Amino acid sequence: MQNNDLNENIKRKTLLALLAAALLSFTGILTETSMNVSFPELSKIFNVTLDAVQWLTTGYLLMVTIVMATTAYLLKRFPSRRIHLFAAIAFVIGDIMCAIAPSFSILLIGRIIQAMATGLSTPLMFHIIFTQIPKGRIGSMTGLAGMVISLAPALGPTYGGVISSLLSWRMIFWLVLPIVIISWLLGTKYIRIAPLGVKSSFDALSLFFLALTLTALVYAVSQAATAPIISIPFILPLIVGLISLAIFIYSDTHGKTRLLDIRILKQRTTSLSAFTYFCLQFVNIGISFVIPVYCQYVLHTSPMIAGLTLLPGSIIGALTSPFAGRTADKHGYALPIIIGLSCLTLGSLIFIIVQQWLTAIIITLAFCLLRFGFNMGFSNTISNASLNVPKQNTADVNSLFNTLQQFAGSIGVGILAAIMAASQNNGSGSFVQRSFIGGRYDYLVVTILSLLALAAAGWNFRIQSRNA
């Protein structure tokens, strides 16, 4: 790495453009998980079941994932300022709908509109970094971006728990509105990235089958909580999802236009990075869902305390991301990613080894180690992947990896929630004992995925070292 790359200044307008995208992305991701702690209250207010209420988060994540899949095309076709403007307006509309929602259906529609904004703003943030930041500073800046997209979902339960306990669940939406307005104004003035001039048509057919795939698979997972594995409610959507996935892959690789250029996965280092990235976000979002639920069901803590157990780890993660990026810029990506995944695995193991002695304090400490590991590896993984493909494919890496990480969060919450619910509904002993067993299985899944991610990263860097 050349010193002039490391010391090259970043233009002020570029930093302000990045701030505009980061504020919108942070606010959108914060609201992804902030509603989780209010599900019991919303179930009573709107007279709907908890299975229906959880779609406020699952549906949000699905829409974010679907929209992110379009960003490779949109960033090549339209000016970035126009994309940001649309996202900001969509968030404001959805946010106000949620804040004043008189019914569950209006609340859900507002959440879906909000999700469109998040699906656009997060890839836009990375697009600004990959196209406007000097190569020698990309690691540091993606570290800051990683702080945004990893801190926000972990802070969500804390923010939602405190606001809903002290004020009202509706204030969750009102309080973030000024942040989005600031993002709107900054983006209008400073985001200035021209499209690449791609004139190809949009592949709506691939988008349809991708959306059907994601929705069917997540729905199948949600059914596993109440329906037997060998049953129509589970098998039918699973089959639909797998068939749709096969059609999407064929359409995306054989058509004249491509929604996501998944051909980049033929490169072994890219596919291994994608798998690592998926596992990291599965663990991050999944464990952020499990811990507050486990604290309330097993440890009998209040929603506020359950949410606060995630706060110290979230702060440590926020401080770790910029450090992880600078480490990658100076010493290469292997060091921070391997250290991070090792700590992620160790943090996951602690939940299994000491589960019978877990308290809110021990959970908080274990989560701190886990989040340190996550933030050491997360943003560096996408940065490493973007630097190992031709420059014309960086938008494809951006779109594909952000789509993967959102789907990982959605399916992660769905799988871990289904495991917990299945244990509560079908196990023996008291409700607390059944929840304890469900938590054990959840922690086991998280640990296995952490180990697999560590193995994939080790394999990846061995290949890169041979190709260097």
mmCIF file with all atom_site columns, C-alpha atoms in Angstrom, residues 255-450:
data_model
loop_
_atom_site.group_PDB
_atom_site.id
_atom_site.type_symbol
_atom_site.label_atom_id
_atom_site.label_alt_id
_atom_site.label_comp_id
_atom_site.label_asym_id
_atom_site.label_entity_id
_atom_site.label_seq_id
_atom_site.pdbx_PDB_ins_code
_atom_site.Cartn_x
_atom_site.Cartn_y
_atom_site.Cartn_z
_atom_site.occupancy
_atom_site.B_iso_or_equiv
_atom_site.pdbx_formal_charge
_atom_site.auth_seq_id
_atom_site.auth_comp_id
_atom_site.auth_asym_id
_atom_site.auth_atom_id
_atom_site.pdbx_PDB_model_num
ATOM 1   C CA . GLY A 1 255 ? -31.203 -13.187 -20.211 1.00 0.00 ? 255 GLY A CA 1
ATOM 2   C CA . LYS A 1 256 ? -30.023 -10.126 -22.100 1.00 0.00 ? 256 LYS A CA 1
ATOM 3   C CA . THR A 1 257 ? -30.162 -8.052  -18.904 1.00 0.00 ? 257 THR A CA 1
ATOM 4   C CA . ARG A 1 258 ? -29.247 -9.007  -15.346 1.00 0.00 ? 258 ARG A CA 1
ATOM 5   C CA . LEU A 1 259 ? -30.853 -7.939  -12.092 1.00 0.00 ? 259 LEU A CA 1
ATOM 6   C CA . LEU A 1 260 ? -27.922 -9.219  -10.043 1.00 0.00 ? 260 LEU A CA 1
ATOM 7   C CA . ASP A 1 261 ? -24.859 -10.351 -11.942 1.00 0.00 ? 261 ASP A CA 1
ATOM 8   C CA . ILE A 1 262 ? -24.460 -13.566 -9.964  1.00 0.00 ? 262 ILE A CA 1
ATOM 9   C CA . ARG A 1 263 ? -21.771 -14.659 -12.404 1.00 0.00 ? 263 ARG A CA 1
ATOM 10  C CA . ILE A 1 264 ? -19.307 -12.910 -10.093 1.00 0.00 ? 264 ILE A CA 1
ATOM 11  C CA . LEU A 1 265 ? -19.857 -15.821 -7.693  1.00 0.00 ? 265 LEU A CA 1
ATOM 12  C CA . LYS A 1 266 ? -18.009 -18.079 -10.140 1.00 0.00 ? 266 LYS A CA 1
ATOM 13  C CA . GLN A 1 267 ? -14.863 -16.487 -8.744  1.00 0.00 ? 267 GLN A CA 1
ATOM 14  C CA . ARG A 1 268 ? -14.049 -18.599 -5.687  1.00 0.00 ? 268 ARG A CA 1
ATOM 15  C CA . THR A 1 269 ? -12.839 -15.715 -3.530  1.00 0.00 ? 269 THR A CA 1
ATOM 16  C CA . THR A 1 270 ? -16.067 -13.757 -4.187  1.00 0.00 ? 270 THR A CA 1
ATOM 17  C CA . SER A 1 271 ? -18.331 -16.698 -3.346  1.00 0.00 ? 271 SER A CA 1
ATOM 18  C CA . LEU A 1 272 ? -16.409 -17.429 -0.133  1.00 0.00 ? 272 LEU A CA 1
ATOM 19  C CA . SER A 1 273 ? -16.627 -13.762 0.868   1.00 0.00 ? 273 SER A CA 1
ATOM 20  C CA . ALA A 1 274 ? -20.361 -13.798 0.119   1.00 0.00 ? 274 ALA A CA 1
ATOM 21  C CA . PHE A 1 275 ? -20.849 -16.861 2.330   1.00 0.00 ? 275 PHE A CA 1
ATOM 22  C CA . THR A 1 276 ? -18.853 -15.257 5.143   1.00 0.00 ? 276 THR A CA 1
ATOM 23  C CA . TYR A 1 277 ? -20.844 -12.028 4.811   1.00 0.00 ? 277 TYR A CA 1
ATOM 24  C CA . PHE A 1 278 ? -24.131 -13.953 4.934   1.00 0.00 ? 278 PHE A CA 1
ATOM 25  C CA . CYS A 1 279 ? -23.118 -15.845 8.084   1.00 0.00 ? 279 CYS A CA 1
ATOM 26  C CA . LEU A 1 280 ? -21.922 -12.694 9.822   1.00 0.00 ? 280 LEU A CA 1
ATOM 27  C CA . GLN A 1 281 ? -25.227 -10.901 9.334   1.00 0.00 ? 281 GLN A CA 1
ATOM 28  C CA . PHE A 1 282 ? -27.271 -14.011 10.186  1.00 0.00 ? 282 PHE A CA 1
ATOM 29  C CA . VAL A 1 283 ? -25.459 -14.168 13.524  1.00 0.00 ? 283 VAL A CA 1
ATOM 30  C CA . ASN A 1 284 ? -25.670 -10.405 14.126  1.00 0.00 ? 284 ASN A CA 1
ATOM 31  C CA . ILE A 1 285 ? -29.374 -9.922  13.466  1.00 0.00 ? 285 ILE A CA 1
ATOM 32  C CA . GLY A 1 286 ? -30.348 -13.358 14.766  1.00 0.00 ? 286 GLY A CA 1
ATOM 33  C CA . ILE A 1 287 ? -28.626 -13.036 18.131  1.00 0.00 ? 287 ILE A CA 1
ATOM 34  C CA . SER A 1 288 ? -29.937 -9.469  18.513  1.00 0.00 ? 288 SER A CA 1
ATOM 35  C CA . PHE A 1 289 ? -33.429 -10.981 18.250  1.00 0.00 ? 289 PHE A CA 1
ATOM 36  C CA . VAL A 1 290 ? -32.789 -13.984 20.521  1.00 0.00 ? 290 VAL A CA 1
ATOM 37  C CA . ILE A 1 291 ? -31.161 -12.173 23.445  1.00 0.00 ? 291 ILE A CA 1
ATOM 38  C CA . PRO A 1 292 ? -34.065 -9.803  24.328  1.00 0.00 ? 292 PRO A CA 1
ATOM 39  C CA . VAL A 1 293 ? -36.577 -12.643 23.925  1.00 0.00 ? 293 VAL A CA 1
ATOM 40  C CA . TYR A 1 294 ? -34.470 -15.015 26.039  1.00 0.00 ? 294 TYR A CA 1
ATOM 41  C CA . CYS A 1 295 ? -33.981 -12.385 28.752  1.00 0.00 ? 295 CYS A CA 1
ATOM 42  C CA . GLN A 1 296 ? -37.732 -11.803 29.055  1.00 0.00 ? 296 GLN A CA 1
ATOM 43  C CA . TYR A 1 297 ? -38.848 -15.455 28.829  1.00 0.00 ? 297 TYR A CA 1
ATOM 44  C CA . VAL A 1 298 ? -36.092 -17.145 30.855  1.00 0.00 ? 298 VAL A CA 1
ATOM 45  C CA . LEU A 1 299 ? -34.538 -14.451 33.053  1.00 0.00 ? 299 LEU A CA 1
ATOM 46  C CA . HIS A 1 300 ? -37.829 -12.531 33.568  1.00 0.00 ? 300 HIS A CA 1
ATOM 47  C CA . THR A 1 301 ? -36.309 -9.129  32.846  1.00 0.00 ? 301 THR A CA 1
ATOM 48  C CA . SER A 1 302 ? -38.335 -6.127  31.728  1.00 0.00 ? 302 SER A CA 1
ATOM 49  C CA . PRO A 1 303 ? -38.378 -5.138  28.030  1.00 0.00 ? 303 PRO A CA 1
ATOM 50  C CA . MET A 1 304 ? -36.164 -2.169  28.877  1.00 0.00 ? 304 MET A CA 1
ATOM 51  C CA . ILE A 1 305 ? -33.508 -4.307  30.591  1.00 0.00 ? 305 ILE A CA 1
ATOM 52  C CA . ALA A 1 306 ? -33.725 -6.885  27.803  1.00 0.00 ? 306 ALA A CA 1
ATOM 53  C CA . GLY A 1 307 ? -33.001 -4.190  25.248  1.00 0.00 ? 307 GLY A CA 1
ATOM 54  C CA . LEU A 1 308 ? -30.242 -2.607  27.337  1.00 0.00 ? 308 LEU A CA 1
ATOM 55  C CA . THR A 1 309 ? -28.256 -5.885  27.411  1.00 0.00 ? 309 THR A CA 1
ATOM 56  C CA . LEU A 1 310 ? -27.358 -5.156  23.794  1.00 0.00 ? 310 LEU A CA 1
ATOM 57  C CA . LEU A 1 311 ? -26.244 -1.558  24.362  1.00 0.00 ? 311 LEU A CA 1
ATOM 58  C CA . PRO A 1 312 ? -22.620 -2.034  25.575  1.00 0.00 ? 312 PRO A CA 1
ATOM 59  C CA . GLY A 1 313 ? -21.895 -4.477  22.758  1.00 0.00 ? 313 GLY A CA 1
ATOM 60  C CA . SER A 1 314 ? -23.390 -2.052  20.280  1.00 0.00 ? 314 SER A CA 1
ATOM 61  C CA . ILE A 1 315 ? -21.111 0.717   21.527  1.00 0.00 ? 315 ILE A CA 1
ATOM 62  C CA . ILE A 1 316 ? -18.059 -1.539  21.384  1.00 0.00 ? 316 ILE A CA 1
ATOM 63  C CA . GLY A 1 317 ? -19.026 -2.536  17.856  1.00 0.00 ? 317 GLY A CA 1
ATOM 64  C CA . ALA A 1 318 ? -19.341 1.103   16.851  1.00 0.00 ? 318 ALA A CA 1
ATOM 65  C CA . LEU A 1 319 ? -15.840 1.834   18.158  1.00 0.00 ? 319 LEU A CA 1
ATOM 66  C CA . THR A 1 320 ? -14.418 -1.313  16.575  1.00 0.00 ? 320 THR A CA 1
ATOM 67  C CA . SER A 1 321 ? -15.535 -0.741  12.963  1.00 0.00 ? 321 SER A CA 1
ATOM 68  C CA . PRO A 1 322 ? -13.273 2.251   12.167  1.00 0.00 ? 322 PRO A CA 1
ATOM 69  C CA . PHE A 1 323 ? -10.353 0.505   13.899  1.00 0.00 ? 323 PHE A CA 1
ATOM 70  C CA . ALA A 1 324 ? -11.007 -2.646  11.857  1.00 0.00 ? 324 ALA A CA 1
ATOM 71  C CA . GLY A 1 325 ? -10.990 -0.620  8.634   1.00 0.00 ? 325 GLY A CA 1
ATOM 72  C CA . ARG A 1 326 ? -7.712  1.119   9.482   1.00 0.00 ? 326 ARG A CA 1
ATOM 73  C CA . THR A 1 327 ? -6.174  -2.242  10.371  1.00 0.00 ? 327 THR A CA 1
ATOM 74  C CA . ALA A 1 328 ? -7.167  -3.589  6.966   1.00 0.00 ? 328 ALA A CA 1
ATOM 75  C CA . ASP A 1 329 ? -5.708  -0.548  5.181   1.00 0.00 ? 329 ASP A CA 1
ATOM 76  C CA . LYS A 1 330 ? -2.369  -0.971  6.970   1.00 0.00 ? 330 LYS A CA 1
ATOM 77  C CA . HIS A 1 331 ? -1.991  -4.753  7.308   1.00 0.00 ? 331 HIS A CA 1
ATOM 78  C CA . GLY A 1 332 ? -4.359  -6.269  4.756   1.00 0.00 ? 332 GLY A CA 1
ATOM 79  C CA . TYR A 1 333 ? -7.813  -7.778  5.166   1.00 0.00 ? 333 TYR A CA 1
ATOM 80  C CA . ALA A 1 334 ? -6.866  -11.230 6.418   1.00 0.00 ? 334 ALA A CA 1
ATOM 81  C CA . LEU A 1 335 ? -5.744  -10.081 9.883   1.00 0.00 ? 335 LEU A CA 1
ATOM 82  C CA . PRO A 1 336 ? -8.901  -8.243  11.045  1.00 0.00 ? 336 PRO A CA 1
ATOM 83  C CA . ILE A 1 337 ? -11.294 -10.724 9.402   1.00 0.00 ? 337 ILE A CA 1
ATOM 84  C CA . ILE A 1 338 ? -9.687  -13.830 10.940  1.00 0.00 ? 338 ILE A CA 1
ATOM 85  C CA . ILE A 1 339 ? -9.403  -12.170 14.365  1.00 0.00 ? 339 ILE A CA 1
ATOM 86  C CA . GLY A 1 340 ? -13.008 -11.026 14.105  1.00 0.00 ? 340 GLY A CA 1
ATOM 87  C CA . LEU A 1 341 ? -14.433 -14.403 13.153  1.00 0.00 ? 341 LEU A CA 1
ATOM 88  C CA . SER A 1 342 ? -12.428 -16.101 15.914  1.00 0.00 ? 342 SER A CA 1
ATOM 89  C CA . CYS A 1 343 ? -13.908 -13.723 18.503  1.00 0.00 ? 343 CYS A CA 1
ATOM 90  C CA . LEU A 1 344 ? -17.385 -14.169 16.989  1.00 0.00 ? 344 LEU A CA 1
ATOM 91  C CA . THR A 1 345 ? -17.066 -17.940 17.391  1.00 0.00 ? 345 THR A CA 1
ATOM 92  C CA . LEU A 1 346 ? -15.760 -17.643 20.952  1.00 0.00 ? 346 LEU A CA 1
ATOM 93  C CA . GLY A 1 347 ? -18.559 -15.256 21.900  1.00 0.00 ? 347 GLY A CA 1
ATOM 94  C CA . SER A 1 348 ? -21.149 -17.653 20.493  1.00 0.00 ? 348 SER A CA 1
ATOM 95  C CA . LEU A 1 349 ? -19.605 -20.586 22.362  1.00 0.00 ? 349 LEU A CA 1
ATOM 96  C CA . ILE A 1 350 ? -19.883 -18.743 25.672  1.00 0.00 ? 350 ILE A CA 1
ATOM 97  C CA . PHE A 1 351 ? -23.680 -18.710 25.378  1.00 0.00 ? 351 PHE A CA 1
ATOM 98  C CA . ILE A 1 352 ? -23.661 -22.506 25.070  1.00 0.00 ? 352 ILE A CA 1
ATOM 99  C CA . ILE A 1 353 ? -21.003 -23.320 27.667  1.00 0.00 ? 353 ILE A CA 1
ATOM 100 C CA . VAL A 1 354 ? -22.368 -21.130 30.481  1.00 0.00 ? 354 VAL A CA 1
ATOM 101 C CA . GLN A 1 355 ? -26.052 -21.100 29.541  1.00 0.00 ? 355 GLN A CA 1
ATOM 102 C CA . GLN A 1 356 ? -27.294 -22.481 32.863  1.00 0.00 ? 356 GLN A CA 1
ATOM 103 C CA . TRP A 1 357 ? -25.496 -19.654 34.685  1.00 0.00 ? 357 TRP A CA 1
ATOM 104 C CA . LEU A 1 358 ? -26.478 -16.867 32.301  1.00 0.00 ? 358 LEU A CA 1
ATOM 105 C CA . THR A 1 359 ? -27.532 -13.566 33.817  1.00 0.00 ? 359 THR A CA 1
ATOM 106 C CA . ALA A 1 360 ? -28.198 -10.243 32.143  1.00 0.00 ? 360 ALA A CA 1
ATOM 107 C CA . ILE A 1 361 ? -24.636 -9.168  32.995  1.00 0.00 ? 361 ILE A CA 1
ATOM 108 C CA . ILE A 1 362 ? -23.003 -12.318 31.585  1.00 0.00 ? 362 ILE A CA 1
ATOM 109 C CA . ILE A 1 363 ? -25.110 -12.032 28.438  1.00 0.00 ? 363 ILE A CA 1
ATOM 110 C CA . THR A 1 364 ? -24.013 -8.416  28.060  1.00 0.00 ? 364 THR A CA 1
ATOM 111 C CA . LEU A 1 365 ? -20.317 -9.358  28.375  1.00 0.00 ? 365 LEU A CA 1
ATOM 112 C CA . ALA A 1 366 ? -20.587 -12.280 25.934  1.00 0.00 ? 366 ALA A CA 1
ATOM 113 C CA . PHE A 1 367 ? -22.417 -10.067 23.451  1.00 0.00 ? 367 PHE A CA 1
ATOM 114 C CA . CYS A 1 368 ? -19.632 -7.482  23.729  1.00 0.00 ? 368 CYS A CA 1
ATOM 115 C CA . LEU A 1 369 ? -17.073 -10.083 22.601  1.00 0.00 ? 369 LEU A CA 1
ATOM 116 C CA . LEU A 1 370 ? -19.374 -11.297 19.843  1.00 0.00 ? 370 LEU A CA 1
ATOM 117 C CA . ARG A 1 371 ? -19.990 -7.786  18.538  1.00 0.00 ? 371 ARG A CA 1
ATOM 118 C CA . PHE A 1 372 ? -16.281 -6.954  18.607  1.00 0.00 ? 372 PHE A CA 1
ATOM 119 C CA . GLY A 1 373 ? -15.680 -9.983  16.406  1.00 0.00 ? 373 GLY A CA 1
ATOM 120 C CA . PHE A 1 374 ? -18.571 -9.145  14.107  1.00 0.00 ? 374 PHE A CA 1
ATOM 121 C CA . ASN A 1 375 ? -17.432 -5.586  13.497  1.00 0.00 ? 375 ASN A CA 1
ATOM 122 C CA . MET A 1 376 ? -13.827 -6.630  12.901  1.00 0.00 ? 376 MET A CA 1
ATOM 123 C CA . GLY A 1 377 ? -14.959 -8.827  10.029  1.00 0.00 ? 377 GLY A CA 1
ATOM 124 C CA . PHE A 1 378 ? -18.183 -7.454  8.568   1.00 0.00 ? 378 PHE A CA 1
ATOM 125 C CA . SER A 1 379 ? -17.280 -4.378  6.515   1.00 0.00 ? 379 SER A CA 1
ATOM 126 C CA . ASN A 1 380 ? -13.816 -5.713  5.718   1.00 0.00 ? 380 ASN A CA 1
ATOM 127 C CA . THR A 1 381 ? -15.423 -8.721  4.058   1.00 0.00 ? 381 THR A CA 1
ATOM 128 C CA . ILE A 1 382 ? -17.335 -6.660  1.483   1.00 0.00 ? 382 ILE A CA 1
ATOM 129 C CA . SER A 1 383 ? -14.339 -4.352  0.983   1.00 0.00 ? 383 SER A CA 1
ATOM 130 C CA . ASN A 1 384 ? -12.071 -7.321  0.318   1.00 0.00 ? 384 ASN A CA 1
ATOM 131 C CA . ALA A 1 385 ? -14.577 -8.743  -2.163  1.00 0.00 ? 385 ALA A CA 1
ATOM 132 C CA . SER A 1 386 ? -14.948 -5.424  -4.018  1.00 0.00 ? 386 SER A CA 1
ATOM 133 C CA . LEU A 1 387 ? -11.180 -5.147  -4.489  1.00 0.00 ? 387 LEU A CA 1
ATOM 134 C CA . ASN A 1 388 ? -10.927 -8.658  -5.950  1.00 0.00 ? 388 ASN A CA 1
ATOM 135 C CA . VAL A 1 389 ? -13.276 -8.079  -8.896  1.00 0.00 ? 389 VAL A CA 1
ATOM 136 C CA . PRO A 1 390 ? -12.896 -5.820  -11.970 1.00 0.00 ? 390 PRO A CA 1
ATOM 137 C CA . LYS A 1 391 ? -13.922 -2.216  -11.286 1.00 0.00 ? 391 LYS A CA 1
ATOM 138 C CA . GLN A 1 392 ? -16.994 -2.504  -13.511 1.00 0.00 ? 392 GLN A CA 1
ATOM 139 C CA . ASN A 1 393 ? -18.312 -5.207  -11.159 1.00 0.00 ? 393 ASN A CA 1
ATOM 140 C CA . THR A 1 394 ? -18.053 -3.230  -7.913  1.00 0.00 ? 394 THR A CA 1
ATOM 141 C CA . ALA A 1 395 ? -21.706 -2.153  -8.199  1.00 0.00 ? 395 ALA A CA 1
ATOM 142 C CA . ASP A 1 396 ? -22.644 -5.823  -8.615  1.00 0.00 ? 396 ASP A CA 1
ATOM 143 C CA . VAL A 1 397 ? -20.684 -6.782  -5.494  1.00 0.00 ? 397 VAL A CA 1
ATOM 144 C CA . ASN A 1 398 ? -22.329 -3.894  -3.638  1.00 0.00 ? 398 ASN A CA 1
ATOM 145 C CA . SER A 1 399 ? -25.860 -4.874  -4.660  1.00 0.00 ? 399 SER A CA 1
ATOM 146 C CA . LEU A 1 400 ? -25.404 -8.641  -4.255  1.00 0.00 ? 400 LEU A CA 1
ATOM 147 C CA . PHE A 1 401 ? -23.703 -8.478  -0.869  1.00 0.00 ? 401 PHE A CA 1
ATOM 148 C CA . ASN A 1 402 ? -26.207 -5.982  0.547   1.00 0.00 ? 402 ASN A CA 1
ATOM 149 C CA . THR A 1 403 ? -29.045 -8.163  -0.734  1.00 0.00 ? 403 THR A CA 1
ATOM 150 C CA . LEU A 1 404 ? -27.431 -11.189 0.911   1.00 0.00 ? 404 LEU A CA 1
ATOM 151 C CA . GLN A 1 405 ? -26.934 -9.468  4.252   1.00 0.00 ? 405 GLN A CA 1
ATOM 152 C CA . GLN A 1 406 ? -30.553 -8.322  4.413   1.00 0.00 ? 406 GLN A CA 1
ATOM 153 C CA . PHE A 1 407 ? -31.838 -11.763 3.475   1.00 0.00 ? 407 PHE A CA 1
ATOM 154 C CA . ALA A 1 408 ? -29.491 -13.227 6.087   1.00 0.00 ? 408 ALA A CA 1
ATOM 155 C CA . GLY A 1 409 ? -31.084 -10.994 8.723   1.00 0.00 ? 409 GLY A CA 1
ATOM 156 C CA . SER A 1 410 ? -34.595 -11.886 7.603   1.00 0.00 ? 410 SER A CA 1
ATOM 157 C CA . ILE A 1 411 ? -34.039 -15.638 7.410   1.00 0.00 ? 411 ILE A CA 1
ATOM 158 C CA . GLY A 1 412 ? -31.922 -15.516 10.579  1.00 0.00 ? 412 GLY A CA 1
ATOM 159 C CA . VAL A 1 413 ? -34.739 -13.995 12.616  1.00 0.00 ? 413 VAL A CA 1
ATOM 160 C CA . GLY A 1 414 ? -37.205 -16.407 11.022  1.00 0.00 ? 414 GLY A CA 1
ATOM 161 C CA . ILE A 1 415 ? -35.167 -19.551 11.733  1.00 0.00 ? 415 ILE A CA 1
ATOM 162 C CA . LEU A 1 416 ? -34.177 -18.647 15.284  1.00 0.00 ? 416 LEU A CA 1
ATOM 163 C CA . ALA A 1 417 ? -37.716 -17.494 16.100  1.00 0.00 ? 417 ALA A CA 1
ATOM 164 C CA . ALA A 1 418 ? -39.119 -20.732 14.674  1.00 0.00 ? 418 ALA A CA 1
ATOM 165 C CA . ILE A 1 419 ? -36.706 -22.808 16.757  1.00 0.00 ? 419 ILE A CA 1
ATOM 166 C CA . MET A 1 420 ? -37.645 -20.929 19.915  1.00 0.00 ? 420 MET A CA 1
ATOM 167 C CA . ALA A 1 421 ? -41.386 -21.108 19.190  1.00 0.00 ? 421 ALA A CA 1
ATOM 168 C CA . ALA A 1 422 ? -41.248 -24.817 18.263  1.00 0.00 ? 422 ALA A CA 1
ATOM 169 C CA . SER A 1 423 ? -39.508 -25.583 21.548  1.00 0.00 ? 423 SER A CA 1
ATOM 170 C CA . GLN A 1 424 ? -42.038 -23.541 23.511  1.00 0.00 ? 424 GLN A CA 1
ATOM 171 C CA . ASN A 1 425 ? -45.023 -25.120 21.754  1.00 0.00 ? 425 ASN A CA 1
ATOM 172 C CA . ASN A 1 426 ? -43.903 -28.740 21.577  1.00 0.00 ? 426 ASN A CA 1
ATOM 173 C CA . GLY A 1 427 ? -41.421 -29.337 24.397  1.00 0.00 ? 427 GLY A CA 1
ATOM 174 C CA . SER A 1 428 ? -41.957 -30.690 27.909  1.00 0.00 ? 428 SER A CA 1
ATOM 175 C CA . GLY A 1 429 ? -41.621 -28.997 31.273  1.00 0.00 ? 429 GLY A CA 1
ATOM 176 C CA . SER A 1 430 ? -42.529 -25.445 32.237  1.00 0.00 ? 430 SER A CA 1
ATOM 177 C CA . PHE A 1 431 ? -42.647 -22.595 29.754  1.00 0.00 ? 431 PHE A CA 1
ATOM 178 C CA . VAL A 1 432 ? -39.365 -21.272 31.126  1.00 0.00 ? 432 VAL A CA 1
ATOM 179 C CA . GLN A 1 433 ? -37.707 -24.677 30.671  1.00 0.00 ? 433 GLN A CA 1
ATOM 180 C CA . ARG A 1 434 ? -38.980 -24.948 27.106  1.00 0.00 ? 434 ARG A CA 1
ATOM 181 C CA . SER A 1 435 ? -37.713 -21.447 26.360  1.00 0.00 ? 435 SER A CA 1
ATOM 182 C CA . PHE A 1 436 ? -34.341 -22.389 27.880  1.00 0.00 ? 436 PHE A CA 1
ATOM 183 C CA . ILE A 1 437 ? -34.070 -25.373 25.525  1.00 0.00 ? 437 ILE A CA 1
ATOM 184 C CA . GLY A 1 438 ? -35.107 -23.235 22.543  1.00 0.00 ? 438 GLY A CA 1
ATOM 185 C CA . GLY A 1 439 ? -32.378 -20.778 23.462  1.00 0.00 ? 439 GLY A CA 1
ATOM 186 C CA . ARG A 1 440 ? -29.820 -23.586 23.602  1.00 0.00 ? 440 ARG A CA 1
ATOM 187 C CA . TYR A 1 441 ? -30.657 -24.660 20.058  1.00 0.00 ? 441 TYR A CA 1
ATOM 188 C CA . ASP A 1 442 ? -30.525 -21.047 18.862  1.00 0.00 ? 442 ASP A CA 1
ATOM 189 C CA . TYR A 1 443 ? -27.092 -20.528 20.404  1.00 0.00 ? 443 TYR A CA 1
ATOM 190 C CA . LEU A 1 444 ? -25.920 -23.786 18.794  1.00 0.00 ? 444 LEU A CA 1
ATOM 191 C CA . VAL A 1 445 ? -27.036 -22.641 15.333  1.00 0.00 ? 445 VAL A CA 1
ATOM 192 C CA . VAL A 1 446 ? -25.238 -19.307 15.786  1.00 0.00 ? 446 VAL A CA 1
ATOM 193 C CA . THR A 1 447 ? -22.031 -21.072 16.890  1.00 0.00 ? 447 THR A CA 1
ATOM 194 C CA . ILE A 1 448 ? -22.041 -23.494 13.948  1.00 0.00 ? 448 ILE A CA 1
ATOM 195 C CA . LEU A 1 449 ? -22.477 -20.643 11.461  1.00 0.00 ? 449 LEU A CA 1
ATOM 196 C CA . SER A 1 450 ? -19.636 -18.714 13.115  1.00 0.00 ? 450 SER A CA 1
#
